[in-house]
Coordinates of N, CA and C and ligand atoms in Angstrom, one line a residue:
X1 N 21.8 -18.6 37.9 CA 20.6 -18.6 38.7 C 20.9 -18.6 40.2
X2 N 20.5 -17.6 40.9 CA 20.7 -17.7 42.4 C 19.4 -17.3 43.0
X3 N 18.7 -18.4 43.5 CA 17.5 -18.2 44.2 C 17.7 -18.7 45.6
X4 N 17.2 -17.9 46.6 CA 17.5 -18.3 48.0 C 16.7 -19.5 48.3
X5 N 17.4 -20.5 48.9 CA 16.8 -21.7 49.4 C 17.3 -22.0 50.8
X6 N 16.3 -22.1 51.7 CA 16.7 -22.3 53.1 C 16.7 -23.9 53.2
X7 N 17.9 -24.4 53.5 CA 18.0 -25.9 53.6 C 17.0 -26.4 54.7
X8 N 16.4 -27.5 54.4 CA 15.3 -28.0 55.3 C 15.9 -28.4 56.6
X9 N 15.2 -28.1 57.7 CA 15.6 -28.5 59.0 C 15.1 -30.0 59.3
X10 N 14.2 -30.4 58.5 CA 13.6 -31.8 58.7 C 14.3 -32.8 57.9
X11 N 14.9 -32.4 56.8 CA 15.5 -33.4 55.9 C 17.0 -33.4 56.1
X12 N 17.4 -34.1 57.2 CA 18.7 -34.0 57.7 C 19.7 -35.0 57.0
X13 N 19.2 -36.0 56.3 CA 20.0 -37.0 55.6 C 21.0 -36.2 54.8
X14 N 22.3 -36.7 54.8 CA 23.4 -36.0 54.0 C 23.2 -36.2 52.5
X15 N 23.2 -37.5 52.2 CA 23.1 -37.8 50.7 C 21.7 -38.1 50.3
X16 N 21.4 -37.6 49.1 CA 20.1 -37.9 48.5 C 19.9 -39.4 48.3
X17 N 18.7 -39.9 48.7 CA 18.5 -41.3 48.6 C 17.0 -41.5 48.4
X18 N 16.6 -42.7 47.7 CA 15.2 -43.0 47.5 C 14.8 -44.0 48.6
X19 N 13.6 -43.8 49.0 CA 13.0 -44.8 50.0 C 12.2 -45.8 49.1
X20 N 11.9 -47.0 49.6 CA 11.2 -48.0 48.8 C 9.8 -47.5 48.4
X21 N 9.4 -48.0 47.2 CA 8.0 -47.6 46.7 C 7.0 -48.7 47.0
X22 N 7.3 -50.0 46.8 CA 6.2 -51.0 47.0 C 5.7 -51.0 48.4
X23 N 4.3 -51.0 48.5 CA 3.7 -51.1 49.8 C 3.6 -49.7 50.5
X24 N 4.2 -48.7 50.0 CA 4.2 -47.4 50.7 C 3.4 -46.3 49.9
X25 N 3.3 -46.5 48.6 CA 2.6 -45.5 47.8 C 1.1 -45.7 48.0
X26 N 0.4 -44.6 48.3 CA -1.0 -44.7 48.5 C -1.8 -44.3 47.3
X27 N -2.7 -45.2 46.8 CA -3.5 -44.9 45.6 C -4.8 -44.3 46.0
X28 N -5.1 -43.2 45.3 CA -6.4 -42.5 45.4 C -7.2 -42.7 44.1
X29 N -8.3 -43.5 44.2 CA -9.1 -43.7 43.0 C -10.0 -42.5 42.8
X30 N -9.9 -41.9 41.6 CA -10.8 -40.8 41.2 C -11.9 -41.3 40.4
X31 N -12.7 -40.5 39.8 CA -13.8 -40.9 39.0 C -13.3 -41.2 37.5
X32 N -14.1 -41.8 36.7 CA -13.8 -41.9 35.3 C -12.5 -42.6 34.9
X33 N -12.1 -43.5 35.8 CA -10.8 -44.3 35.4 C -9.5 -43.6 35.7
X34 N -9.6 -42.5 36.5 CA -8.4 -41.8 36.8 C -7.9 -42.2 38.3
X35 N -6.7 -42.0 38.5 CA -6.2 -42.3 39.9 C -4.9 -41.4 40.1
X36 N -4.6 -41.3 41.4 CA -3.4 -40.5 41.8 C -2.7 -41.3 42.9
X37 N -1.4 -41.6 42.7 CA -0.6 -42.2 43.7 C 0.2 -41.1 44.4
X38 N 0.4 -41.3 45.8 CA 1.0 -40.2 46.5 C 2.0 -40.8 47.6
X39 N 3.2 -40.4 47.6 CA 4.1 -40.9 48.6 C 5.0 -39.7 49.1
X40 N 4.5 -39.1 50.2 CA 5.3 -38.0 50.8 C 6.7 -38.5 51.2
X41 N 7.7 -37.7 51.1 CA 9.1 -38.1 51.5 C 9.7 -39.2 50.8
X42 N 9.4 -39.4 49.5 CA 10.0 -40.5 48.7 C 11.5 -40.4 48.7
X43 N 12.0 -39.1 48.5 CA 13.4 -38.8 48.4 C 13.8 -38.2 49.8
X44 N 14.9 -38.8 50.3 CA 15.5 -38.1 51.5 C 16.8 -37.4 51.1
X45 N 17.2 -36.5 51.9 CA 18.4 -35.8 51.6 C 18.3 -34.9 50.4
X46 N 17.0 -34.4 50.1 CA 16.7 -33.7 48.9 C 17.4 -32.4 48.7
X47 N 18.0 -31.8 49.7 CA 18.6 -30.5 49.6 C 19.7 -30.5 48.5
X48 N 20.5 -31.5 48.5 CA 21.6 -31.5 47.5 C 21.1 -31.5 46.0
X49 N 19.9 -32.2 45.9 CA 19.3 -32.3 44.5 C 18.8 -30.9 44.2
X50 N 18.1 -30.3 45.1 CA 17.5 -28.9 44.9 C 18.6 -27.9 44.5
X51 N 19.7 -28.1 45.3 CA 20.8 -27.1 45.0 C 21.3 -27.2 43.6
X52 N 21.4 -28.4 43.0 CA 21.8 -28.6 41.6 C 20.7 -28.1 40.7
X53 N 19.5 -28.4 41.0 CA 18.4 -27.9 40.1 C 18.2 -26.4 40.1
X54 N 18.6 -25.8 41.2 CA 18.5 -24.3 41.2 C 19.7 -23.6 40.5
X55 N 20.7 -24.5 40.1 CA 21.8 -23.9 39.4 C 21.6 -23.7 37.9
X56 N 22.6 -23.5 37.2 CA 22.5 -23.2 35.8 C 22.4 -24.5 35.0
X57 N 21.1 -25.0 34.9 CA 20.9 -26.2 34.1 C 20.2 -25.9 32.8
X58 N 20.2 -24.6 32.4 CA 19.6 -24.2 31.2 C 18.1 -23.9 31.3
X59 N 17.7 -23.3 32.4 CA 16.3 -22.9 32.5 C 16.0 -21.8 31.5
X60 N 14.7 -21.9 31.0 CA 14.3 -21.1 29.9 C 13.0 -20.3 30.3
X61 N 13.0 -19.1 30.0 CA 11.7 -18.3 30.3 C 10.9 -18.3 29.0
X62 N 9.7 -18.9 29.0 CA 8.9 -18.9 27.8 C 7.9 -17.8 27.8
X63 N 7.4 -17.5 26.6 CA 6.3 -16.5 26.5 C 5.2 -17.1 25.7
X64 N 3.9 -16.7 26.0 CA 2.8 -17.3 25.2 C 1.8 -16.2 24.8
X65 N 1.1 -16.5 23.8 CA 0.1 -15.5 23.3 C -1.1 -15.5 24.2
X66 N -1.6 -14.4 24.6 CA -2.8 -14.4 25.4 C -3.7 -13.3 24.8
X67 N -4.7 -13.7 24.0 CA -5.5 -12.8 23.2 C -4.6 -12.0 22.3
X68 N -4.6 -10.7 22.5 CA -3.8 -9.9 21.5 C -2.4 -9.5 22.0
X69 N -2.0 -10.1 23.1 CA -0.6 -9.7 23.6 C 0.1 -11.0 24.0
X70 N 1.5 -10.8 24.1 CA 2.3 -11.9 24.5 C 2.7 -11.7 26.0
X71 N 2.5 -12.8 26.7 CA 2.8 -12.6 28.2 C 3.9 -13.7 28.6
X72 N 4.6 -13.4 29.7 CA 5.6 -14.3 30.2 C 4.9 -15.5 30.9
X73 N 5.4 -16.7 30.6 CA 4.9 -17.9 31.3 C 5.4 -17.8 32.7
X74 N 4.5 -17.9 33.7 CA 5.0 -17.6 35.1 C 5.7 -18.8 35.7
X75 N 6.7 -19.3 35.2 CA 7.6 -20.3 35.7 C 8.7 -20.5 34.7
X76 N 9.9 -21.1 35.1 CA 10.9 -21.4 34.2 C 10.9 -22.8 33.8
X77 N 11.3 -23.2 32.6 CA 11.2 -24.5 32.1 C 12.5 -25.1 31.6
X78 N 12.6 -26.4 31.8 CA 13.8 -27.1 31.2 C 13.3 -28.5 30.8
X79 N 13.5 -28.9 29.6 CA 13.0 -30.2 29.1 C 14.2 -31.2 28.8
X80 N 14.2 -32.4 29.4 CA 15.3 -33.3 29.1 C 14.7 -34.5 28.2
X81 N 15.2 -34.6 27.0 CA 14.7 -35.7 26.1 C 15.4 -37.0 26.5
X82 N 15.0 -38.0 25.7 CA 15.4 -39.4 25.9 C 16.9 -39.6 26.2
X83 N 17.7 -38.9 25.4 CA 19.2 -39.2 25.4 C 20.0 -38.2 26.3
X84 N 19.3 -37.3 26.9 CA 20.0 -36.3 27.8 C 20.3 -36.9 29.2
X85 N 21.5 -36.6 29.7 CA 21.8 -37.0 31.1 C 21.1 -36.0 32.0
X86 N 20.5 -36.6 33.0 CA 19.8 -35.8 34.0 C 20.8 -35.1 34.9
X87 N 20.4 -33.9 35.5 CA 21.5 -33.1 36.1 C 21.9 -33.6 37.5
X88 N 21.2 -34.6 38.1 CA 21.7 -35.2 39.3 C 21.4 -36.7 39.2
X89 N 22.4 -37.6 39.7 CA 22.2 -39.0 39.6 C 21.0 -39.5 40.3
X90 N 20.5 -38.8 41.4 CA 19.3 -39.2 42.1 C 18.1 -39.3 41.1
X91 N 18.1 -38.4 40.2 CA 17.0 -38.3 39.3 C 17.0 -39.5 38.3
X92 N 18.2 -39.9 37.9 CA 18.3 -41.1 37.1 C 17.9 -42.3 37.8
X93 N 18.3 -42.4 39.1 CA 17.8 -43.5 40.0 C 16.3 -43.5 40.2
X94 N 15.8 -42.3 40.3 CA 14.3 -42.2 40.5 C 13.6 -42.7 39.3
X95 N 14.0 -42.3 38.1 CA 13.4 -42.8 36.9 C 13.4 -44.3 36.8
X96 N 14.6 -44.9 37.2 CA 14.7 -46.4 37.2 C 13.8 -47.0 38.2
X97 N 13.7 -46.4 39.4 CA 12.8 -47.0 40.4 C 11.3 -46.9 40.0
X98 N 11.0 -45.8 39.3 CA 9.6 -45.7 38.8 C 9.3 -46.7 37.8
X99 N 10.3 -46.9 36.9 CA 10.2 -47.9 35.8 C 9.9 -49.3 36.5
X100 N 10.8 -49.7 37.5 CA 10.7 -51.0 38.1 C 9.3 -51.2 38.8
X101 N 8.8 -50.1 39.4 CA 7.5 -50.2 40.1 C 6.3 -50.2 39.2
X102 N 6.4 -49.3 38.2 CA 5.2 -49.1 37.4 C 5.1 -49.8 36.0
X103 N 6.3 -50.4 35.6 CA 6.3 -51.0 34.2 C 5.2 -52.1 34.0
X104 N 5.0 -52.9 35.0 CA 4.0 -54.0 34.8 C 2.6 -53.4 34.5
X105 N 2.3 -52.2 35.1 CA 1.0 -51.6 34.9 C 1.0 -50.6 33.6
X106 N 2.2 -50.0 33.5 CA 2.3 -49.0 32.4 C 2.6 -49.6 31.1
X107 N 3.4 -50.6 31.1 CA 3.8 -51.4 29.9 C 4.9 -50.7 29.1
X108 N 5.5 -49.6 29.6 CA 6.6 -48.9 28.9 C 7.3 -48.1 29.9
X109 N 8.5 -47.7 29.5 CA 9.3 -46.9 30.5 C 9.0 -45.4 30.5
X110 N 9.3 -44.7 31.6 CA 9.3 -43.3 31.6 C 10.6 -42.8 30.9
X111 N 10.5 -41.9 30.0 CA 11.6 -41.5 29.1 C 12.0 -40.1 29.2
X112 N 11.1 -39.1 29.2 CA 11.4 -37.7 29.3 C 11.3 -37.2 30.7
X113 N 12.0 -36.1 30.9 CA 11.9 -35.4 32.2 C 11.7 -33.9 31.9
X114 N 10.5 -33.4 32.2 CA 10.2 -32.0 32.1 C 10.3 -31.4 33.5
X115 N 11.0 -30.3 33.5 CA 11.2 -29.6 34.8 C 10.7 -28.2 34.8
X116 N 10.0 -27.8 35.9 CA 9.5 -26.5 36.1 C 10.0 -25.9 37.3
X117 N 10.5 -24.6 37.2 CA 11.0 -23.9 38.4 C 10.0 -22.8 38.8
X118 N 9.4 -22.9 40.0 CA 8.5 -21.9 40.5 C 9.3 -21.1 41.4
X119 N 9.7 -19.8 41.0 CA 10.6 -19.0 41.8 C 10.1 -18.6 43.1
X120 N 8.8 -18.3 43.1 CA 8.1 -17.8 44.4 C 6.6 -18.0 44.1
X121 N 5.8 -17.5 45.1 CA 4.4 -17.7 45.0 C 3.7 -17.1 43.8
X122 N 4.3 -16.2 43.1 CA 3.7 -15.6 41.9 C 3.8 -16.6 40.7
X123 N 4.7 -17.5 40.8 CA 4.8 -18.5 39.7 C 3.7 -19.6 39.9
X124 N 3.2 -20.2 38.8 CA 2.0 -21.1 38.9 C 1.8 -21.8 37.6
X125 N 0.9 -22.7 37.5 CA 0.4 -23.2 36.2 C -1.1 -23.4 36.4
X126 N -1.8 -22.9 35.3 CA -3.2 -22.9 35.3 C -3.8 -24.3 35.1
X127 N -5.1 -24.4 35.3 CA -5.8 -25.7 35.1 C -5.5 -26.2 33.7
X128 N -5.1 -27.5 33.6 CA -4.9 -28.1 32.3 C -4.8 -29.6 32.5
X129 N -4.8 -30.4 31.4 CA -4.4 -31.8 31.4 C -3.3 -31.9 30.4
X130 N -2.4 -32.9 30.6 CA -1.3 -33.0 29.7 C -1.8 -33.8 28.5
X131 N -2.3 -33.1 27.5 CA -3.1 -33.7 26.4 C -2.5 -33.4 25.0
X132 N -1.2 -33.0 25.0 CA -0.7 -32.7 23.7 C -0.2 -33.9 22.9
X133 N 0.0 -35.0 23.5 CA 0.5 -36.2 22.8 C -0.5 -37.3 22.9
X134 N 0.0 -38.5 23.1 CA -0.9 -39.7 23.2 C -1.8 -39.7 24.3
X135 N -1.5 -38.9 25.3 CA -2.4 -38.8 26.5 C -3.7 -38.1 26.2
X136 N -3.8 -37.6 25.0 CA -5.1 -37.0 24.6 C -6.2 -38.1 24.4
X137 N -5.7 -39.3 24.0 CA -6.6 -40.4 23.7 C -6.4 -41.7 24.5
X138 N -5.2 -41.8 25.1 CA -4.8 -43.0 25.8 C -4.6 -42.8 27.3
X139 N -4.8 -43.9 28.1 CA -4.4 -43.8 29.5 C -2.9 -43.8 29.5
X140 N -2.4 -43.2 30.5 CA -0.9 -43.1 30.7 C -0.6 -42.7 32.1
X141 N 0.7 -42.5 32.4 CA 1.1 -42.0 33.7 C 2.0 -40.8 33.6
X142 N 1.9 -39.9 34.5 CA 2.9 -38.8 34.6 C 3.3 -38.8 36.1
X143 N 4.6 -39.0 36.3 CA 5.1 -39.1 37.7 C 5.9 -37.8 38.0
X144 N 5.5 -37.2 39.1 CA 6.1 -35.9 39.5 C 6.9 -36.0 40.8
X145 N 8.1 -35.6 40.8 CA 8.9 -35.6 42.1 C 9.1 -34.1 42.4
X146 N 8.9 -33.7 43.6 CA 8.9 -32.3 44.0 C 10.0 -32.0 44.9
X147 N 10.7 -30.8 44.6 CA 11.8 -30.4 45.5 C 11.6 -29.0 45.9
X148 N 12.0 -28.6 47.1 CA 11.9 -27.2 47.6 C 10.6 -27.0 48.3
X149 N 10.2 -25.7 48.3 CA 9.1 -25.2 49.1 C 7.8 -26.0 48.7
X150 N 7.0 -26.4 49.7 CA 5.8 -27.1 49.4 C 4.8 -26.2 48.7
X151 N 4.1 -26.8 47.7 CA 3.0 -26.1 46.9 C 2.0 -27.2 46.7
X152 N 0.7 -26.8 46.8 CA -0.3 -27.8 46.5 C -0.6 -28.1 45.1
X153 N -0.8 -29.3 44.7 CA -1.3 -29.7 43.4 C -2.8 -29.9 43.5
X154 N -3.6 -29.2 42.8 CA -5.0 -29.3 42.8 C -5.5 -30.1 41.6
X155 N -6.5 -30.9 41.8 CA -7.1 -31.7 40.7 C -8.6 -31.5 40.8
X156 N -9.3 -31.4 39.6 CA -10.7 -31.4 39.5 C -11.1 -32.1 38.2
X157 N -12.4 -32.6 38.2 CA -12.8 -33.2 36.9 C -12.7 -32.3 35.8
X158 N -12.4 -32.7 34.6 CA -12.2 -31.9 33.4 C -13.6 -31.2 33.1
X159 N -13.5 -29.9 32.8 CA -14.7 -29.1 32.6 C -15.2 -28.5 33.8
X160 N -14.6 -28.7 35.0 CA -15.1 -28.1 36.2 C -16.2 -29.0 36.8
X161 N -16.8 -28.5 37.9 CA -17.8 -29.2 38.6 C -17.2 -30.3 39.4
X162 N -17.9 -30.7 40.5 CA -17.3 -31.8 41.3 C -16.3 -31.3 42.3
X163 N -15.8 -32.2 43.1 CA -14.9 -31.8 44.1 C -13.5 -31.5 43.6
X164 N -12.8 -30.5 44.3 CA -11.4 -30.2 44.0 C -10.6 -30.9 45.0
X165 N -9.6 -31.7 44.5 CA -8.8 -32.5 45.4 C -7.4 -31.7 45.6
X166 N -6.8 -31.9 46.7 CA -5.6 -31.1 47.0 C -4.5 -32.1 47.5
X167 N -3.4 -32.1 46.8 CA -2.3 -32.9 47.2 C -1.1 -32.0 47.6
X168 N -0.8 -31.9 48.9 CA 0.4 -31.1 49.2 C 1.7 -31.7 48.7
X169 N 2.4 -31.0 47.9 CA 3.7 -31.5 47.4 C 4.9 -30.9 48.1
X170 N 5.5 -31.6 49.0 CA 6.6 -31.1 49.7 C 8.0 -31.6 49.2
X171 N 9.0 -31.2 49.8 CA 10.4 -31.5 49.5 C 10.6 -33.1 49.4
X172 N 10.8 -33.6 48.2 CA 11.1 -35.1 48.1 C 9.8 -35.9 47.9
X173 N 8.7 -35.3 47.8 CA 7.4 -36.0 47.6 C 7.2 -36.5 46.2
X174 N 6.5 -37.6 46.1 CA 6.1 -38.2 44.8 C 4.6 -38.2 44.6
X175 N 4.2 -37.8 43.4 CA 2.8 -38.0 43.0 C 2.8 -38.5 41.6
X176 N 1.9 -39.5 41.4 CA 1.8 -40.1 40.0 C 0.3 -40.0 39.6
X177 N 0.1 -39.3 38.5 CA -1.3 -39.2 37.9 C -1.4 -40.3 36.9
X178 N -2.4 -41.2 37.0 CA -2.5 -42.3 36.2 C -3.9 -42.6 35.6
X179 N -4.0 -43.7 34.8 CA -5.2 -44.0 34.2 C -5.6 -42.9 33.2
X180 N -6.9 -42.5 33.3 CA -7.4 -41.5 32.3 C -7.2 -40.1 32.8
X181 N -6.4 -39.9 33.9 CA -6.3 -38.6 34.6 C -6.0 -37.4 33.7
X182 N -5.2 -37.6 32.7 CA -4.8 -36.4 31.9 C -6.0 -36.0 31.0
X183 N -6.9 -37.0 30.6 CA -8.0 -36.7 29.8 C -9.3 -36.3 30.5
X184 N -9.5 -36.9 31.7 CA -10.8 -36.7 32.4 C -10.7 -35.8 33.6
X185 N -9.5 -35.5 34.0 CA -9.3 -34.5 35.1 C -8.3 -33.4 34.6
X186 N -8.3 -32.3 35.4 CA -7.4 -31.2 35.2 C -6.6 -31.0 36.5
X187 N -5.4 -30.5 36.3 CA -4.6 -30.2 37.5 C -4.0 -28.8 37.4
X188 N -3.6 -28.2 38.5 CA -3.0 -26.9 38.5 C -2.1 -26.7 39.8
X189 N -1.2 -25.7 39.7 CA -0.4 -25.3 40.9 C -0.8 -23.8 41.0
X190 N -1.7 -23.5 42.0 CA -2.2 -22.1 42.1 C -1.1 -21.1 42.6
X191 N -1.3 -19.8 42.3 CA -0.4 -18.8 42.9 C -0.7 -18.7 44.4
X192 N 0.2 -18.2 45.1 CA -0.1 -17.9 46.5 C 0.5 -16.6 47.0
X193 N -0.1 -16.0 47.9 CA 0.4 -14.7 48.5 C 1.3 -15.0 49.7
X194 N 1.3 -16.3 50.1 CA 2.1 -16.7 51.2 C 3.6 -16.6 50.8
X195 N 4.5 -16.2 51.7 CA 5.9 -16.2 51.3 C 6.4 -17.6 51.1
X196 N 6.7 -18.0 49.9 CA 7.2 -19.3 49.7 C 8.5 -19.2 48.9
X197 N 9.4 -20.1 49.1 CA 10.7 -20.2 48.4 C 10.5 -20.9 47.1
X198 N 11.6 -21.1 46.4 CA 11.6 -21.8 45.1 C 11.2 -23.3 45.2
X199 N 10.5 -23.8 44.2 CA 10.1 -25.2 44.1 C 10.4 -25.7 42.7
X200 N 11.0 -26.9 42.6 CA 11.2 -27.5 41.3 C 10.4 -28.7 41.2
X201 N 9.7 -28.9 40.1 CA 8.9 -30.1 39.8 C 9.6 -30.8 38.7
X202 N 9.8 -32.1 38.9 CA 10.4 -33.0 37.9 C 9.4 -34.0 37.4
X203 N 9.0 -33.9 36.2 CA 7.9 -34.8 35.7 C 8.4 -35.8 34.7
X204 N 8.3 -37.0 35.0 CA 8.7 -38.1 34.2 C 7.5 -38.6 33.3
X205 N 7.7 -38.7 32.0 CA 6.6 -39.1 31.1 C 7.1 -40.2 30.2
X206 N 6.2 -41.1 29.7 CA 6.6 -42.0 28.7 C 6.8 -41.3 27.3
X207 N 7.4 -41.9 26.4 CA 7.6 -41.3 25.1 C 6.2 -40.9 24.5
X208 N 6.2 -39.7 23.8 CA 5.0 -39.3 23.1 C 3.9 -38.8 24.0
X209 N 4.2 -38.6 25.3 CA 3.2 -38.0 26.2 C 3.7 -36.6 26.6
X210 N 2.8 -35.6 26.4 CA 3.2 -34.3 26.7 C 2.1 -33.4 27.2
Ligands
AKG1 O1 4.4 -28.3 39.1 C1 3.9 -29.4 39.0 O2 4.2 -30.3 39.7 C2 2.9 -29.7 37.9 C3 3.5 -29.3 36.5 C4 2.5 -29.5 35.4 O3 1.3 -29.7 35.6 C5 2.9 -29.4 34.0 O4 4.0 -28.9 33.8 O5 2.2 -29.9 33.2

C-alpha cells in the first residue's frame, strides 16, 4: 500500500505518545441516553503511527450487495480480534488507557480493534449505528482514534429528524460514542470533494459489539 501522506507540520513530537484522559475529555450529552466524549489531540507524534497503518497490515477491499448489483465498499477494512497483536504499540497503550479510564462506567474492557482506511474524499461510510451485536439492545461504548487527514463524524437521531451534530476528527483525536448512542443515534463519515489525504480510523469495542 502506498498512499501519499504529508507529515503534519503541527504534530512535531518525535515519538507517538498519549496525553492524559481524566479531566480533559469533554462529554456532550445527546438525547435519549446517548453521549459523545471528544478529546482533540489525544495522541501526539501520530505521524509514525499513521505511517505503520498505511503500510501492509492486511487491508481488505470488501464488496456488498446493493439491490441487484454488487458494489465496492468505499473504504478498506482490517479487523483485529481479541488475540491479535495491534500493528503499533501506541495502539495497545491506547486501549489500556481507555480501559483504565472507562472501565468503571463500562464494566468491561475494550477488546477488538476495527480499522477503516479512507484513501481520499471519495471514501466514506453511510449513516448507520453499530447494531450487529449486543449494541442492538444494550448500552455500550465505541472508542475511535483518528489518524491522518481530518474528516468530520456526523451524528443524528436514529430515523432522521432533529439536529445533525458534527465532530471534526483530526490527527490523533479521540471520540467515544457511549450510552444508547448506537441504538438511538446514527453516525456517518460523508464523502467530500475537498482534496483530502488518507485517514485511518481505529475503533475499539467491547466483546460482542459490532
Ligand atoms: O471512520 C470512523 O471513524 C467511523 C467508522 C464507523 O462508523 C464504522 O466503521 O462503523
